[in-house]
PDB file of C-alpha atoms in Angstrom:
ATOM      1  CA  UNK N   1      88.987 128.920 140.854  1.00  0.00           C
ATOM      2  CA  UNK N   2      87.017 125.701 140.307  1.00  0.00           C
ATOM      3  CA  UNK N   3      88.373 122.464 141.824  1.00  0.00           C
ATOM      4  CA  UNK N   4      87.589 120.778 138.509  1.00  0.00           C
ATOM      5  CA  UNK N   5      90.328 122.649 136.673  1.00  0.00           C
ATOM      6  CA  UNK N   6      91.936 121.361 133.512  1.00  0.00           C
ATOM      7  CA  UNK N   7      94.143 118.291 133.941  1.00  0.00           C
ATOM      8  CA  UNK N   8      97.752 118.996 134.707  1.00  0.00           C
ATOM      9  CA  UNK N   9     100.475 118.260 132.184  1.00  0.00           C
ATOM     10  CA  UNK N  10     101.492 115.265 134.293  1.00  0.00           C
ATOM     11  CA  UNK N  11      97.932 113.904 134.186  1.00  0.00           C
ATOM     12  CA  UNK N  12      97.806 114.390 130.405  1.00  0.00           C
ATOM     13  CA  UNK N  13     101.078 112.517 130.041  1.00  0.00           C
ATOM     14  CA  UNK N  14      99.751 109.785 132.267  1.00  0.00           C
ATOM     15  CA  UNK N  15      96.630 109.394 130.104  1.00  0.00           C
ATOM     16  CA  UNK N  16      98.762 109.323 126.960  1.00  0.00           C
ATOM     17  CA  UNK N  17     101.064 106.734 128.518  1.00  0.00           C
ATOM     18  CA  UNK N  18      98.055 104.561 129.347  1.00  0.00           C
ATOM     19  CA  UNK N  19      96.796 104.781 125.761  1.00  0.00           C
ATOM     20  CA  UNK N  20     100.240 103.914 124.405  1.00  0.00           C
ATOM     21  CA  UNK N  21     100.572 100.972 126.810  1.00  0.00           C
ATOM     22  CA  UNK N  22      97.107  99.689 125.814  1.00  0.00           C
ATOM     23  CA  UNK N  23      97.998  99.942 122.124  1.00  0.00           C
ATOM     24  CA  UNK N  24     101.346  98.201 122.641  1.00  0.00           C
ATOM     25  CA  UNK N  25      99.698  95.410 124.643  1.00  0.00           C
ATOM     26  CA  UNK N  26      97.128  94.932 121.874  1.00  0.00           C
ATOM     27  CA  UNK N  27      99.834  94.742 119.211  1.00  0.00           C
ATOM     28  CA  UNK N  28     101.892  92.335 121.320  1.00  0.00           C
ATOM     29  CA  UNK N  29      98.806  90.114 121.762  1.00  0.00           C
ATOM     30  CA  UNK N  30      98.604  90.003 117.960  1.00  0.00           C
ATOM     31  CA  UNK N  31     102.136  88.581 117.879  1.00  0.00           C
ATOM     32  CA  UNK N  32     103.813  91.821 116.833  1.00  0.00           C
ATOM     33  CA  UNK N  33     106.741  93.606 118.394  1.00  0.00           C
ATOM     34  CA  UNK N  34     107.947  97.195 118.083  1.00  0.00           C
ATOM     35  CA  UNK N  35     111.114  97.984 116.173  1.00  0.00           C
ATOM     36  CA  UNK N  36     113.016 101.196 115.621  1.00  0.00           C
ATOM     37  CA  UNK N  37     113.966 101.862 112.043  1.00  0.00           C
ATOM     38  CA  UNK N  38     116.358 104.675 111.208  1.00  0.00           C
ATOM     39  CA  UNK N  39     116.103 106.127 107.718  1.00  0.00           C
ATOM     40  CA  UNK N  40     117.940 108.979 106.014  1.00  0.00           C
ATOM     41  CA  UNK N  41     116.601 112.493 106.414  1.00  0.00           C
ATOM     42  CA  UNK N  42     115.568 113.114 102.821  1.00  0.00           C
ATOM     43  CA  UNK N  43     115.426 116.860 103.480  1.00  0.00           C
ATOM     44  CA  UNK N  44     119.044 117.196 104.586  1.00  0.00           C
ATOM     45  CA  UNK N  45     121.438 118.926 102.170  1.00  0.00           C
ATOM     46  CA  UNK N  46     123.898 116.033 102.549  1.00  0.00           C
ATOM     47  CA  UNK N  47     121.304 113.476 101.467  1.00  0.00           C
ATOM     48  CA  UNK N  48     120.251 115.584  98.481  1.00  0.00           C
ATOM     49  CA  UNK N  49     123.874 116.050  97.438  1.00  0.00           C
ATOM     50  CA  UNK N  50     124.537 112.304  97.646  1.00  0.00           C
ATOM     51  CA  UNK N  51     121.453 111.492  95.565  1.00  0.00           C
ATOM     52  CA  UNK N  52     122.550 114.010  92.951  1.00  0.00           C
ATOM     53  CA  UNK N  53     126.074 112.552  92.947  1.00  0.00           C
ATOM     54  CA  UNK N  54     124.776 109.020  92.435  1.00  0.00           C
ATOM     55  CA  UNK N  55     122.339 110.092  89.716  1.00  0.00           C
ATOM     56  CA  UNK N  56     125.135 111.815  87.825  1.00  0.00           C
ATOM     57  CA  UNK N  57     127.217 108.639  88.038  1.00  0.00           C
ATOM     58  CA  UNK N  58     124.370 106.703  86.402  1.00  0.00           C
ATOM     59  CA  UNK N  59     123.595 109.325  83.776  1.00  0.00           C
ATOM     60  CA  UNK N  60     124.250 107.998  80.281  1.00  0.00           C
ATOM     61  CA  UNK N  61     125.365 104.630  81.631  1.00  0.00           C
ATOM     62  CA  UNK N  62     125.137 102.112  78.773  1.00  0.00           C
ATOM     63  CA  UNK N  63     123.029  99.777  80.910  1.00  0.00           C
ATOM     64  CA  UNK N  64     120.668 102.480  82.218  1.00  0.00           C
ATOM     65  CA  UNK N  65     117.852 101.947  79.701  1.00  0.00           C
ATOM     66  CA  UNK N  66     118.129  98.172  79.979  1.00  0.00           C
ATOM     67  CA  UNK N  67     117.842  98.315  83.775  1.00  0.00           C
ATOM     68  CA  UNK N  68     114.952 100.794  83.666  1.00  0.00           C
ATOM     69  CA  UNK N  69     113.097  98.596  81.186  1.00  0.00           C
ATOM     70  CA  UNK N  70     113.553  95.564  83.439  1.00  0.00           C
ATOM     71  CA  UNK N  71     112.338  97.485  86.487  1.00  0.00           C
ATOM     72  CA  UNK N  72     109.291  98.637  84.548  1.00  0.00           C
ATOM     73  CA  UNK N  73     108.623  95.057  83.493  1.00  0.00           C
ATOM     74  CA  UNK N  74     108.571  93.897  87.131  1.00  0.00           C
ATOM     75  CA  UNK N  75     106.644  96.892  88.480  1.00  0.00           C
ATOM     76  CA  UNK N  76     103.105  96.038  89.558  1.00  0.00           C
ATOM     77  CA  UNK N  77     101.035  99.175  90.307  1.00  0.00           C
ATOM     78  CA  UNK N  78      98.035  97.121  91.445  1.00  0.00           C
ATOM     79  CA  UNK N  79      96.876  98.372  94.843  1.00  0.00           C
ATOM     80  CA  UNK N  80      99.103 101.458  94.919  1.00  0.00           C
ATOM     81  CA  UNK N  81      97.479 104.802  95.487  1.00  0.00           C
TER      82      UNK N  81
END
């Protein structure tokens, strides 16, 4: 077998780690810092059930149309794709 075989998994990880470190250093130099943000799993059955529950609570609420109209008034689609 050739001595110039494919890089090992460890070498691949090392290259990836170097790229990540370079990117993080660049972002830090720009005055940014990494944060971890946890959000709900929108595909989970529990999340879907809770959304449905909340929507049913709002259904036919006397203020629903008033609130929707106000949201529409403030909505600015400029720049959204």
